[in-house]
mmCIF file of C-alpha atoms in Angstrom:
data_model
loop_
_atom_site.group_PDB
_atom_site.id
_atom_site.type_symbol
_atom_site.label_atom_id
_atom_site.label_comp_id
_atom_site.label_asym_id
_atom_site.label_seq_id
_atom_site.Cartn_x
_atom_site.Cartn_y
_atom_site.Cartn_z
ATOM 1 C CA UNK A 1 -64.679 61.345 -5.546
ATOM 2 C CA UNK A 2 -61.894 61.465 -2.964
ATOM 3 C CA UNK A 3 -59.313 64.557 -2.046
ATOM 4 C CA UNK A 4 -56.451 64.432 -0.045
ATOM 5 C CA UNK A 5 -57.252 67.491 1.856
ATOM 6 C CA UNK A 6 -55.993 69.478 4.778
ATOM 7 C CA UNK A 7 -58.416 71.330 7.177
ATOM 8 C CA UNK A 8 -55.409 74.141 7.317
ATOM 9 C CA UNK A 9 -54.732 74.417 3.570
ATOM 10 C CA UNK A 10 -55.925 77.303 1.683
ATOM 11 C CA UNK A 11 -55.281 75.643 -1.821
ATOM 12 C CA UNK A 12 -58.174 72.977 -0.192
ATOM 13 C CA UNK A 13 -60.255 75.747 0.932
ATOM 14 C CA UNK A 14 -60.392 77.224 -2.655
ATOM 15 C CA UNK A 15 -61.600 73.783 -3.895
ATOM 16 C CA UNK A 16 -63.915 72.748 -1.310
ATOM 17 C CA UNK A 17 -65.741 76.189 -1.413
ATOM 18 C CA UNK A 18 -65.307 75.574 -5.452
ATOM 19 C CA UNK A 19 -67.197 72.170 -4.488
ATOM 20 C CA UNK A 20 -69.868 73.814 -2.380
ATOM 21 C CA UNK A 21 -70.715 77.045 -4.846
ATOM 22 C CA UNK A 22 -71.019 74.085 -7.810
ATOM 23 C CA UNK A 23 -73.464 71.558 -5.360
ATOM 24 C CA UNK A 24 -70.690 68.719 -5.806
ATOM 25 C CA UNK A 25 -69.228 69.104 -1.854
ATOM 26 C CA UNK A 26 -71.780 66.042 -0.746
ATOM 27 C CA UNK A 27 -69.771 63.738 -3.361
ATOM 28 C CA UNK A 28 -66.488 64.124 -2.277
ATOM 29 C CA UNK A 29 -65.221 61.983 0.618
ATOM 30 C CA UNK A 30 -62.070 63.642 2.206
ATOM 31 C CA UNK A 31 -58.906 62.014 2.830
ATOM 32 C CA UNK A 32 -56.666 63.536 5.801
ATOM 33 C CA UNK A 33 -53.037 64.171 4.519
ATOM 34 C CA UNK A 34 -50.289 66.463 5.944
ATOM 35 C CA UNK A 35 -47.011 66.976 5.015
ATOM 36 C CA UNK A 36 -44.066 70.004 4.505
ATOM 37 C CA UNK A 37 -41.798 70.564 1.436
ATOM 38 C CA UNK A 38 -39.126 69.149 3.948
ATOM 39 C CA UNK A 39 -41.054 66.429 5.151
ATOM 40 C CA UNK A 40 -43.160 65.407 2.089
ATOM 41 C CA UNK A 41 -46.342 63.236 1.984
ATOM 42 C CA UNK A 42 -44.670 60.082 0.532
ATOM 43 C CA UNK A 43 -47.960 58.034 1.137
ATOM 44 C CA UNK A 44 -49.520 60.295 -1.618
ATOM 45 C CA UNK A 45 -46.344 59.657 -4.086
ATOM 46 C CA UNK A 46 -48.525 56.949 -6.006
ATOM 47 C CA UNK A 47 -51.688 59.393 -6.402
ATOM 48 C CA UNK A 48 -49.341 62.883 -6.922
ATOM 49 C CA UNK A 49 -45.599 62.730 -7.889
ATOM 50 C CA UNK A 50 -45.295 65.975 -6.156
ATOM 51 C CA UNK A 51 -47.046 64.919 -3.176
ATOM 52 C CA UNK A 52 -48.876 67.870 -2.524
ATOM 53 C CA UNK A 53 -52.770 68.567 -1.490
ATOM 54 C CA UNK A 54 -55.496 69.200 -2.768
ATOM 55 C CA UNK A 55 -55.293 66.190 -5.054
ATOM 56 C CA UNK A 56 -58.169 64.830 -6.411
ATOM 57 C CA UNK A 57 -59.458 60.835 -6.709
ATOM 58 C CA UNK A 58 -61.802 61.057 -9.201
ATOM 59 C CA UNK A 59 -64.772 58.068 -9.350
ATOM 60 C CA UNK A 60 -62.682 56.295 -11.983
ATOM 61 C CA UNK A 61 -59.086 56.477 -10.477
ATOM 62 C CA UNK A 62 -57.637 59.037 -11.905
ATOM 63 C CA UNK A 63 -55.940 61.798 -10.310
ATOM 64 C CA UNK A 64 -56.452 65.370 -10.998
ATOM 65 C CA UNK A 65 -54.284 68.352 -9.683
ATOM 66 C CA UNK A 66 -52.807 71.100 -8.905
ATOM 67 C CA UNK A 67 -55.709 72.918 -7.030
ATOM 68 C CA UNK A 68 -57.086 75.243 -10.134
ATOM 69 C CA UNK A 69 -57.394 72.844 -12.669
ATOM 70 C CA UNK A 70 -59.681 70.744 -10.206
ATOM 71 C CA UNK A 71 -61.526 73.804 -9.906
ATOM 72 C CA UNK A 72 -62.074 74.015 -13.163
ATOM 73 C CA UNK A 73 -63.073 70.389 -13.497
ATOM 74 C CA UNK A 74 -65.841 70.696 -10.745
ATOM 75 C CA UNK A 75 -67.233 73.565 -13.095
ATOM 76 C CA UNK A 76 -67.517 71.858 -15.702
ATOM 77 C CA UNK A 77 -69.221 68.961 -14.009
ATOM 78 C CA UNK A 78 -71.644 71.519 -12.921
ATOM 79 C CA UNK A 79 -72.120 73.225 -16.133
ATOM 80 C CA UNK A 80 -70.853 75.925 -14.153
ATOM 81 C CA UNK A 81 -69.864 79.739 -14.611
ATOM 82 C CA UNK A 82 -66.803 80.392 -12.309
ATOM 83 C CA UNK A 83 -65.064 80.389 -15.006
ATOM 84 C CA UNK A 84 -65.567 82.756 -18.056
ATOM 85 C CA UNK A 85 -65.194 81.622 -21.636
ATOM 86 C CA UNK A 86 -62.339 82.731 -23.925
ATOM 87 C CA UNK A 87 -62.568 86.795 -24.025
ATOM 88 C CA UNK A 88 -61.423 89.591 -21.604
ATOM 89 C CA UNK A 89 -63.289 88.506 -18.926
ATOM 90 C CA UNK A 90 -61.728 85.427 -18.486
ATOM 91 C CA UNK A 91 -58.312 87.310 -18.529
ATOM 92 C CA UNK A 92 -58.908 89.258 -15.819
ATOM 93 C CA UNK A 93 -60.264 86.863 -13.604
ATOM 94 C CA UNK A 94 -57.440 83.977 -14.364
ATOM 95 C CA UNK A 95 -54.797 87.306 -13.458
ATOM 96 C CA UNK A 96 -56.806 87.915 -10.300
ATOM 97 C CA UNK A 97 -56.598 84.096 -9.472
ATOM 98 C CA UNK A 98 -52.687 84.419 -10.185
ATOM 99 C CA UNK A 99 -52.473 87.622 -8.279
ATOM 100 C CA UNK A 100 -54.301 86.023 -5.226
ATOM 101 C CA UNK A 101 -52.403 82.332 -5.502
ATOM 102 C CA UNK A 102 -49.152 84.609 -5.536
ATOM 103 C CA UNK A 103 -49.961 86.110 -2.441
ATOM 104 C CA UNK A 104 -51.080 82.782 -0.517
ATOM 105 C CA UNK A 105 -47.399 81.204 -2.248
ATOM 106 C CA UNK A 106 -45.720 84.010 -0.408
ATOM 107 C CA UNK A 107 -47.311 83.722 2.370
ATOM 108 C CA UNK A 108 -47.070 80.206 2.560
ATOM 109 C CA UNK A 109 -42.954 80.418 2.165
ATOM 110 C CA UNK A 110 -43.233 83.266 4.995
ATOM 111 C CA UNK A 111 -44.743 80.468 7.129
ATOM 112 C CA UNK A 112 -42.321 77.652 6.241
ATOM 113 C CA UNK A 113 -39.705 80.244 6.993
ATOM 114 C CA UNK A 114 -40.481 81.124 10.431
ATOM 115 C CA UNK A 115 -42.236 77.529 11.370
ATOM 116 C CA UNK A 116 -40.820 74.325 9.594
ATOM 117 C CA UNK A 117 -37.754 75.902 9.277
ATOM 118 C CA UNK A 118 -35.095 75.705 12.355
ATOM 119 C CA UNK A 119 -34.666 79.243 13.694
ATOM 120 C CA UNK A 120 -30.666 78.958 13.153
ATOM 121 C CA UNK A 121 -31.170 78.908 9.742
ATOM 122 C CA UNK A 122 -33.877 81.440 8.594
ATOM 123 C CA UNK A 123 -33.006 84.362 6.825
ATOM 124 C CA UNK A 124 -34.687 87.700 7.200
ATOM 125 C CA UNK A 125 -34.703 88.582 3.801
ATOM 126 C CA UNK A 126 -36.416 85.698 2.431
ATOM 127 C CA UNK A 127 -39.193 86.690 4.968
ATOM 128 C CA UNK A 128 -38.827 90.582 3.767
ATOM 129 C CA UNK A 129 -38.913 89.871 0.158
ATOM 130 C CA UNK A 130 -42.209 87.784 0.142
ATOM 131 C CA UNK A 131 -43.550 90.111 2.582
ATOM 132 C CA UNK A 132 -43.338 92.897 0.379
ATOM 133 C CA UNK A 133 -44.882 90.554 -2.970
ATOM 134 C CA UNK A 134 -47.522 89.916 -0.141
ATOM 135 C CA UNK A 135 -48.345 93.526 0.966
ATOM 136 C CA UNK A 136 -48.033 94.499 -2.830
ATOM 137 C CA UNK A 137 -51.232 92.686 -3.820
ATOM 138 C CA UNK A 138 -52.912 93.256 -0.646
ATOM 139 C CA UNK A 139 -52.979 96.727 -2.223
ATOM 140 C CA UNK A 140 -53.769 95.898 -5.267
ATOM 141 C CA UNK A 141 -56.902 94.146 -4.621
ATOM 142 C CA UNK A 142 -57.746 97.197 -2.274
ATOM 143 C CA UNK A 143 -57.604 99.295 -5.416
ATOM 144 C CA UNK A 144 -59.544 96.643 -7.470
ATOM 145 C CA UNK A 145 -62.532 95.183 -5.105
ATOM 146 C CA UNK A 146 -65.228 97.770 -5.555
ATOM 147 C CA UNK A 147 -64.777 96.937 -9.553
ATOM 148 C CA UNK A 148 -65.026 93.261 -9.604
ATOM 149 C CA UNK A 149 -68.045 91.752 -11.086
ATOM 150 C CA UNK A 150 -71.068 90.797 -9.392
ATOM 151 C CA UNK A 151 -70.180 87.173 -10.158
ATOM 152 C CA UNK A 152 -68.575 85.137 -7.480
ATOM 153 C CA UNK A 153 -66.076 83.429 -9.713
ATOM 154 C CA UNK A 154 -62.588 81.861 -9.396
ATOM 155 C CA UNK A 155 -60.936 84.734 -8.245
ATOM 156 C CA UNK A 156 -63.014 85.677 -5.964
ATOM 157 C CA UNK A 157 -63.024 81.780 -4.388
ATOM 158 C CA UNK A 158 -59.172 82.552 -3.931
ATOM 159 C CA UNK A 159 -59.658 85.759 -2.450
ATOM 160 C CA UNK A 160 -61.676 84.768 0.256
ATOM 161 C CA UNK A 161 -59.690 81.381 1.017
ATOM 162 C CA UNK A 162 -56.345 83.740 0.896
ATOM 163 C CA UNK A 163 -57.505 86.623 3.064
ATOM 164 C CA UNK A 164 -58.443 83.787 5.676
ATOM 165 C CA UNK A 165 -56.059 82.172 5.485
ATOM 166 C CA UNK A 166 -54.099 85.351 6.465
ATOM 167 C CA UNK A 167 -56.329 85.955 9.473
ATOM 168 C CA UNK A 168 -55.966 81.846 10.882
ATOM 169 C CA UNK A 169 -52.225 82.179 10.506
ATOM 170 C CA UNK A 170 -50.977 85.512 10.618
ATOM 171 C CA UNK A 171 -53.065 87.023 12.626
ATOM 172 C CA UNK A 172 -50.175 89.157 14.329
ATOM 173 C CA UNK A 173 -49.758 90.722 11.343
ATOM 174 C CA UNK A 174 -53.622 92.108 10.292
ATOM 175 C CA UNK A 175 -54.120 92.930 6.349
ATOM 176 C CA UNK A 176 -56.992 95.085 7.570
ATOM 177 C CA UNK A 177 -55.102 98.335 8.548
ATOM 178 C CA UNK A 178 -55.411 100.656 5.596
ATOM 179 C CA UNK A 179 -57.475 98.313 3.546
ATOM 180 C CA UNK A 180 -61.460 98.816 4.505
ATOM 181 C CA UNK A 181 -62.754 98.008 0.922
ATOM 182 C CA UNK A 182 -60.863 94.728 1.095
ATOM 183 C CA UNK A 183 -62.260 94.304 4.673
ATOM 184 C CA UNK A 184 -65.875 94.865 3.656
ATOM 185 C CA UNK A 185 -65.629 93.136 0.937
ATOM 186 C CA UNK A 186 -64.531 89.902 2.702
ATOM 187 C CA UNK A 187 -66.962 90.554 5.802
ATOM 188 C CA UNK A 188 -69.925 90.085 3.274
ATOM 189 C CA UNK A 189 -68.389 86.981 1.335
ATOM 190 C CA UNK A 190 -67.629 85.239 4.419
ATOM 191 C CA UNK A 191 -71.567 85.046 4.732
ATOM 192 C CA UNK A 192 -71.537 83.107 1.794
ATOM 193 C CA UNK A 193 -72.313 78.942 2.881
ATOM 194 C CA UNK A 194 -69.349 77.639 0.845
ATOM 195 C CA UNK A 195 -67.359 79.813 3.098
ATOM 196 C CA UNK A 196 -68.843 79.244 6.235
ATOM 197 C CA UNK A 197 -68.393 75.978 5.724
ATOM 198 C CA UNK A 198 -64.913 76.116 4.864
ATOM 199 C CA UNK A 199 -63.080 77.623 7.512
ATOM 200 C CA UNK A 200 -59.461 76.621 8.429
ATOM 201 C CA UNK A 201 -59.160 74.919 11.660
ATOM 202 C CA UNK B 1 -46.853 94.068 -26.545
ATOM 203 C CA UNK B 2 -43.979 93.839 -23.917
ATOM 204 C CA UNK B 3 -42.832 90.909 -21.892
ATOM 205 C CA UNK B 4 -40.378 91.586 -18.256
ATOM 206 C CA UNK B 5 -38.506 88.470 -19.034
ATOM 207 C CA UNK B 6 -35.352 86.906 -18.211
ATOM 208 C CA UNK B 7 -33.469 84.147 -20.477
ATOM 209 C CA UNK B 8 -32.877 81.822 -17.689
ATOM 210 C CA UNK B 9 -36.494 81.924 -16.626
ATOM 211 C CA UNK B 10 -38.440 78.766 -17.207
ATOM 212 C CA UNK B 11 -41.424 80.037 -16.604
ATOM 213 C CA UNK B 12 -40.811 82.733 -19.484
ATOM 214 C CA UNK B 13 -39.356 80.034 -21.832
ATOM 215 C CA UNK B 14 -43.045 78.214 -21.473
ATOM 216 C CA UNK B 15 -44.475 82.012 -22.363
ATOM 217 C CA UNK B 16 -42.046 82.833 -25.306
ATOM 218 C CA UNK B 17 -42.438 78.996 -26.639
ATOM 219 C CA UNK B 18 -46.183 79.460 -27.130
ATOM 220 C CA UNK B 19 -45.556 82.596 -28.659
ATOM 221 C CA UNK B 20 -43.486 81.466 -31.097
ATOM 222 C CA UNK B 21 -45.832 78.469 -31.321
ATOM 223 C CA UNK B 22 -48.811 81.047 -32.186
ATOM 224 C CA UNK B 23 -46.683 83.057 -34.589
ATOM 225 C CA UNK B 24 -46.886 85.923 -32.238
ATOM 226 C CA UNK B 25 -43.454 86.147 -31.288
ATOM 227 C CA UNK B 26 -42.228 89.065 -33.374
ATOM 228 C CA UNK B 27 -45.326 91.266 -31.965
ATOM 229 C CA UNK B 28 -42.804 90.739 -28.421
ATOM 230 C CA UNK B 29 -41.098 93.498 -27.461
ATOM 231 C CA UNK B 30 -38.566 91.945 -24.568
ATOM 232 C CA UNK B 31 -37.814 94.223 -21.412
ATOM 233 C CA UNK B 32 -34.979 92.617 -19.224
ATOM 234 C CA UNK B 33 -35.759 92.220 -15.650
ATOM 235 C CA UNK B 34 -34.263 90.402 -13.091
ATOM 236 C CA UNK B 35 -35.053 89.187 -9.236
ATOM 237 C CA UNK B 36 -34.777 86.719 -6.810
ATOM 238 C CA UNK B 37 -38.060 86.260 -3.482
ATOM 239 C CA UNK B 38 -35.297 88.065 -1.215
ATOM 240 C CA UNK B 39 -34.725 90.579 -3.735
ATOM 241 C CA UNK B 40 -37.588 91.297 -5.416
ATOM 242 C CA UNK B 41 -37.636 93.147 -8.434
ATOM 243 C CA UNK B 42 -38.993 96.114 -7.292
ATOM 244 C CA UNK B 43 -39.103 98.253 -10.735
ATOM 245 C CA UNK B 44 -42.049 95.835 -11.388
ATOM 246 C CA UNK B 45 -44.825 96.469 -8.457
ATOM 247 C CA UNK B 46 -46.835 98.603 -10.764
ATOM 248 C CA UNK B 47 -47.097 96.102 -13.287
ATOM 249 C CA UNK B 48 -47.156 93.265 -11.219
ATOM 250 C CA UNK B 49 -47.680 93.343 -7.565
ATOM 251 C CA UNK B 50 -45.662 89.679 -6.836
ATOM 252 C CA UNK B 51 -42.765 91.155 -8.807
ATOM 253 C CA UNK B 52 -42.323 88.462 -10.736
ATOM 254 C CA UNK B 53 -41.272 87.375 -14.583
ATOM 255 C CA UNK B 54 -43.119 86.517 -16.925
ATOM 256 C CA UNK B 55 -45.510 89.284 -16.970
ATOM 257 C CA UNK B 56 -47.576 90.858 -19.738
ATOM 258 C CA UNK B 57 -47.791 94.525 -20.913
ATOM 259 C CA UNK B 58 -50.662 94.181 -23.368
ATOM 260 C CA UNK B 59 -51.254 97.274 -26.375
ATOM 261 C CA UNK B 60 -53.833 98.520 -24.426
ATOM 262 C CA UNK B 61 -51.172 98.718 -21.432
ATOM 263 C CA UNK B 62 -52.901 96.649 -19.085
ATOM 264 C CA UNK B 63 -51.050 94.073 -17.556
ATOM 265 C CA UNK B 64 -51.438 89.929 -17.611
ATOM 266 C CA UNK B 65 -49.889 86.983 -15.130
ATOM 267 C CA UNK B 66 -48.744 84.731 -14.408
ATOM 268 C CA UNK B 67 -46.807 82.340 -17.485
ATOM 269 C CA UNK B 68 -50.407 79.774 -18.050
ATOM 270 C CA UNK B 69 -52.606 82.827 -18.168
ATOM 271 C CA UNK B 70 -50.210 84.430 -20.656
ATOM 272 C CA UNK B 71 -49.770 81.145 -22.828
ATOM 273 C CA UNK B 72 -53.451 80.498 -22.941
ATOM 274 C CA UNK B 73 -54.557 84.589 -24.122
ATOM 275 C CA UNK B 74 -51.836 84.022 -26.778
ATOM 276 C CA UNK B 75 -53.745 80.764 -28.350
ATOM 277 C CA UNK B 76 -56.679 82.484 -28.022
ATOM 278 C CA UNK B 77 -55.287 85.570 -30.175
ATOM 279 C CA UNK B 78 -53.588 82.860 -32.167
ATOM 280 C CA UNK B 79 -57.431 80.774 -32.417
ATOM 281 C CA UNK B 80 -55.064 78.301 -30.979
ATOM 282 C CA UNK B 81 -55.132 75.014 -30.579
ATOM 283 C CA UNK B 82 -52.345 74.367 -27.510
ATOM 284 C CA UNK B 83 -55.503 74.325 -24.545
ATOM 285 C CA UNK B 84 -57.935 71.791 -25.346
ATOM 286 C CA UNK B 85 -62.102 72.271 -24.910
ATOM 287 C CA UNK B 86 -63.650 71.726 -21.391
ATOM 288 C CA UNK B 87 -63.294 67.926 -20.990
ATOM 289 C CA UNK B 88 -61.152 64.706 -20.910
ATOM 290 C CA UNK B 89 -58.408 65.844 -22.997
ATOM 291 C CA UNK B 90 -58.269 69.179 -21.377
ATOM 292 C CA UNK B 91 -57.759 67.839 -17.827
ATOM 293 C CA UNK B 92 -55.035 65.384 -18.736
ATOM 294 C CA UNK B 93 -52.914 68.581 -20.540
ATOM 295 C CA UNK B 94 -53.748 70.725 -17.314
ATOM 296 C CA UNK B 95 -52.556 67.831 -14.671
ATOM 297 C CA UNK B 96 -49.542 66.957 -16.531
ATOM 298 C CA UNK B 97 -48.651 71.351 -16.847
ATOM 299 C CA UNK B 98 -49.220 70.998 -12.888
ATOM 300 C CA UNK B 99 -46.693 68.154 -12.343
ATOM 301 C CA UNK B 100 -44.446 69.888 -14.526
ATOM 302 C CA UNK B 101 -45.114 73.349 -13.559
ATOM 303 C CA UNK B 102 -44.215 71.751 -9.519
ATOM 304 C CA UNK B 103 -41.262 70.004 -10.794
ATOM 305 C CA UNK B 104 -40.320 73.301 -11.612
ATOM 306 C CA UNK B 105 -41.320 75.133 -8.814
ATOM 307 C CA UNK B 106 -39.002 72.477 -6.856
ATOM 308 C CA UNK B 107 -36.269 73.084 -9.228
ATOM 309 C CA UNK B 108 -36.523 77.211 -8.265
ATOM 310 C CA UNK B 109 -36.665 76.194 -4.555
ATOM 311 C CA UNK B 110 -33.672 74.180 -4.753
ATOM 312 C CA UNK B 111 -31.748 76.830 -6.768
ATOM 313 C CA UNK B 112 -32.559 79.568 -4.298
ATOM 314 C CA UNK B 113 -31.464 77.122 -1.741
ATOM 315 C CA UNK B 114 -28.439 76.249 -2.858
ATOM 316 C CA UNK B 115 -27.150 79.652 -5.017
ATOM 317 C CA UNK B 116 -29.415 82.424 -3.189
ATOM 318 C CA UNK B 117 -29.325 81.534 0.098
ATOM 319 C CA UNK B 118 -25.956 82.686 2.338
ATOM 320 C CA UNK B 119 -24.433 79.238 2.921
ATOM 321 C CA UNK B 120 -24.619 78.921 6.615
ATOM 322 C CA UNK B 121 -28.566 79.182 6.311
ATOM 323 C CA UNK B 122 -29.209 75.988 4.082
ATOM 324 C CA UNK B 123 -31.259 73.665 5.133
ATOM 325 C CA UNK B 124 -30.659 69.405 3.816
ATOM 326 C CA UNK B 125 -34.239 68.991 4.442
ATOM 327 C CA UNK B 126 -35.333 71.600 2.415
ATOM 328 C CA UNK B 127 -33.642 70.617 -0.621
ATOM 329 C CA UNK B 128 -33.603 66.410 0.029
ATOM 330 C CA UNK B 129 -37.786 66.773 0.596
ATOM 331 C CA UNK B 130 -37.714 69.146 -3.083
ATOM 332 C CA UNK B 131 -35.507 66.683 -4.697
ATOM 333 C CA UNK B 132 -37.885 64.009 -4.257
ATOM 334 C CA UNK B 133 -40.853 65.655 -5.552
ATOM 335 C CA UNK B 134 -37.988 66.539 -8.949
ATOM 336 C CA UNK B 135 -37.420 62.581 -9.489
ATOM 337 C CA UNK B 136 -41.088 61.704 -8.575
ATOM 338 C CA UNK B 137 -42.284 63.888 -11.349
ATOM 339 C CA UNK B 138 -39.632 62.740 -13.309
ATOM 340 C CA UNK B 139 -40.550 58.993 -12.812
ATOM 341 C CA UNK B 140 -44.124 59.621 -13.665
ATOM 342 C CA UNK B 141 -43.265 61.543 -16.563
ATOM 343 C CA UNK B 142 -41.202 59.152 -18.251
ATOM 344 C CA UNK B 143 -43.771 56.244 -17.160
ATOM 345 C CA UNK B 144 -46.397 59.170 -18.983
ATOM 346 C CA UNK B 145 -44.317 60.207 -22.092
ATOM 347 C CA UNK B 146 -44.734 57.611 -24.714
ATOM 348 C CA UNK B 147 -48.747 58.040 -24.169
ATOM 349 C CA UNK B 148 -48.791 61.647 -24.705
ATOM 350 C CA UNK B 149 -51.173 63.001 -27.580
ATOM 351 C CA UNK B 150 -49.716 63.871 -31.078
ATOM 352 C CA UNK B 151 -50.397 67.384 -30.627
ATOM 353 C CA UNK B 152 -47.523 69.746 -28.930
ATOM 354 C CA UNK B 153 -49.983 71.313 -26.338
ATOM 355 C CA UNK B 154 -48.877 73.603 -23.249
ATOM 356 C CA UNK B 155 -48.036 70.566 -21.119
ATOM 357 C CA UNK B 156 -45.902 69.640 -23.788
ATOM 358 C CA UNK B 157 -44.039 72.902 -23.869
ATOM 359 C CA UNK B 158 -44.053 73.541 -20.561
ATOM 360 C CA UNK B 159 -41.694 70.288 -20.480
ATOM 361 C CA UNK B 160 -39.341 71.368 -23.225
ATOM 362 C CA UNK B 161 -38.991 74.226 -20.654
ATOM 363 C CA UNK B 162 -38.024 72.094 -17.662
ATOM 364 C CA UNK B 163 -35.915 70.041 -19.170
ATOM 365 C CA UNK B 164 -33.929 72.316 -20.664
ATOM 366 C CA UNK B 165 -34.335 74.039 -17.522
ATOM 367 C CA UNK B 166 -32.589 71.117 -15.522
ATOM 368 C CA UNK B 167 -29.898 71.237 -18.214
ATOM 369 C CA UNK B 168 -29.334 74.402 -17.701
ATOM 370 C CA UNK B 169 -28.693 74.814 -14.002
ATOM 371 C CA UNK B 170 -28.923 71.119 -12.680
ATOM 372 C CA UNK B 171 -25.976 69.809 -14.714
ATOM 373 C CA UNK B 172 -24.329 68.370 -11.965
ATOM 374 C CA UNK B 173 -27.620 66.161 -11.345
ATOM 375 C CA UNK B 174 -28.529 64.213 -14.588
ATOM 376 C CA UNK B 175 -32.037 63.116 -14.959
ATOM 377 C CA UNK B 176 -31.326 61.316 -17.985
ATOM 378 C CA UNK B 177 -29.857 57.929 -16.427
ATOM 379 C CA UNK B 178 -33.137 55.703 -15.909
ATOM 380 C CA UNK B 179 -35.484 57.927 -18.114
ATOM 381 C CA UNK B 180 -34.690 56.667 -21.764
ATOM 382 C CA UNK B 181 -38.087 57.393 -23.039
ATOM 383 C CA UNK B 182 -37.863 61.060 -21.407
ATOM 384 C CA UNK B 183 -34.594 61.426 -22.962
ATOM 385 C CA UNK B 184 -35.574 60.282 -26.290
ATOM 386 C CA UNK B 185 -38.420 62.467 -26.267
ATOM 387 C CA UNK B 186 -36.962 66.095 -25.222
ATOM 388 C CA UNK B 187 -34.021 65.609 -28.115
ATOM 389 C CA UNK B 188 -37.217 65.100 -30.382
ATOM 390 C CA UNK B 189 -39.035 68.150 -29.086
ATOM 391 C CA UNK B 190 -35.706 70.143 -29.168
ATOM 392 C CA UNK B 191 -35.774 70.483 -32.944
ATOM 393 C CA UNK B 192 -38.676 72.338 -32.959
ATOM 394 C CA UNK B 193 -38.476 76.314 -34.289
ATOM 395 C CA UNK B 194 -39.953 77.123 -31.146
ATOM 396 C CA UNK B 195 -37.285 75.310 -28.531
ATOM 397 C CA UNK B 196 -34.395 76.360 -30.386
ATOM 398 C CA UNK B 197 -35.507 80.129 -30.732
ATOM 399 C CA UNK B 198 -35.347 79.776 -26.695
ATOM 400 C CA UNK B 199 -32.897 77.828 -24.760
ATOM 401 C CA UNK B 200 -31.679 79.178 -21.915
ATOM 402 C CA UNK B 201 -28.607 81.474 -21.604
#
């Protein structure tokens, strides 16, 4: 299998640490692609109309995206248990996936904002707005982490990819303050080898 | 149950479709709520900590997000049939929701350009590199939409939603010129119970 990965992206990072915790990462040869809402990856057009990464090549051809339903696909190949069947279970951790890919699409407009965008035409309270949605689930996964299952599952893939991504490119702006379950939590996790392996660079 | 939704929202069209879909629309209590990313909706944070439609209040009071986590716990209540099993089938429906969920999500980022956004803070790129990804996932669904399964599955009704989504707010910029199959397809689709209990207003 191939994916059109980034080394930065934290939509990659929750795949490729998917890949690892399912045994799969050896199989999948990475492809280098960049590229901005403004300045879109039109080599990948043919592979993804929306030419975004992660996007998968899988052995036959075929294309599989956006980044949780190849996720989901590596479980399966694995006969794997990151996600939960049908039931409550499954709710909570598909809402704690949303919660957690809510915060990393906030934070990723917070970076367009103040990067890709020229500085004559940002505007302050695009950057407040998702700041707040950003800050808002920080908190809420400070009031939920000491509750979440033993099981390292989807959500908590996200979680670790989202908090560092945080911490490689907002780093002037620390989640930690105020949060120490959150902090703990990710200090142990990060020990884990599908996210030492994974690191943004 | 009670759903924070907003008539114009896509995203809660998709949601309200497979309720009606799942006969489970008249269990739906609907609570208005509005909000744009720079001016979030802040009467939500307790119930959702991204502030953002559609969200969930189950009978138990706890809380579900975001629209495909919402659409799938309704077909399970419903013993549904709109997500396939773990395997082919399933991936196909899940990549084609993904291209049309992003066509979407470029649709909302070219709206909040354009409408949102003061007008000396717009940005060409912005909305010519988001306009691309719209027709690219356009293309590929009309190239796609003569193939698709029998059965009206979330993919399916996620693109009543963006269609009539496009109609909506995008008259100005047919996609209908070049896409006969597409076009052909949605006035099909249209006639269901469940797209004409939901068009946009």
């Amino acid at each position: 299998m191939k994916l059109y990965h980034s080394t930065a992206s934290p939509y990659v990072r929750k795949v490729l640490m998917t890949a690892w915790e399912c045994g799969l990462a050896s199989r999948i040869e990475l492809l280098p692609a960049s590229g901005t809402p403004a300045a879109p990856n039109r080599d990948m057009a043919a592979r993804n109309p929306l030419m975004k990464i992660p996007t998968l090549i899988r052995d036959d051809g075929s294309e599989l995206y956006d980044s949780i339903v190849i996720c989901e696909y590596f479980d399966s190949l694995a006969g794997g248990t990151l996600f939960p069947p049908a039931g409550e279970a499954r709710w909570q951790v598909l809402r704690r996936h949303a919660l957690v890919d809510g915060l990393l699409d906030s934070a990723l407009a917070v970076r367009y904002e103040t990067v890709a965008r020229p500085e004559p035409l940002r505007w302050q309270e695009w950057i407040d707005g998702h700041s707040a949605k950003i800050d808002n689930a920080l908190d809420a996964l400070e009031r939920e982490v000491d509750a979440l299952p033993a099981a390292f599952q989807i959500d908590q893939i996200a979680l670790v990819a989202a908090l560092g991504y945080l911490d490689f490119r907002f780093a002037s702006r620390p989640w930690r303050p105020g949060r120490p379950k959150l902090e703990r939590w990710f200090a142990r996790l990060s020990e884990r080898e599908s996210a030492k392996r994974t690191v943004p660079t």
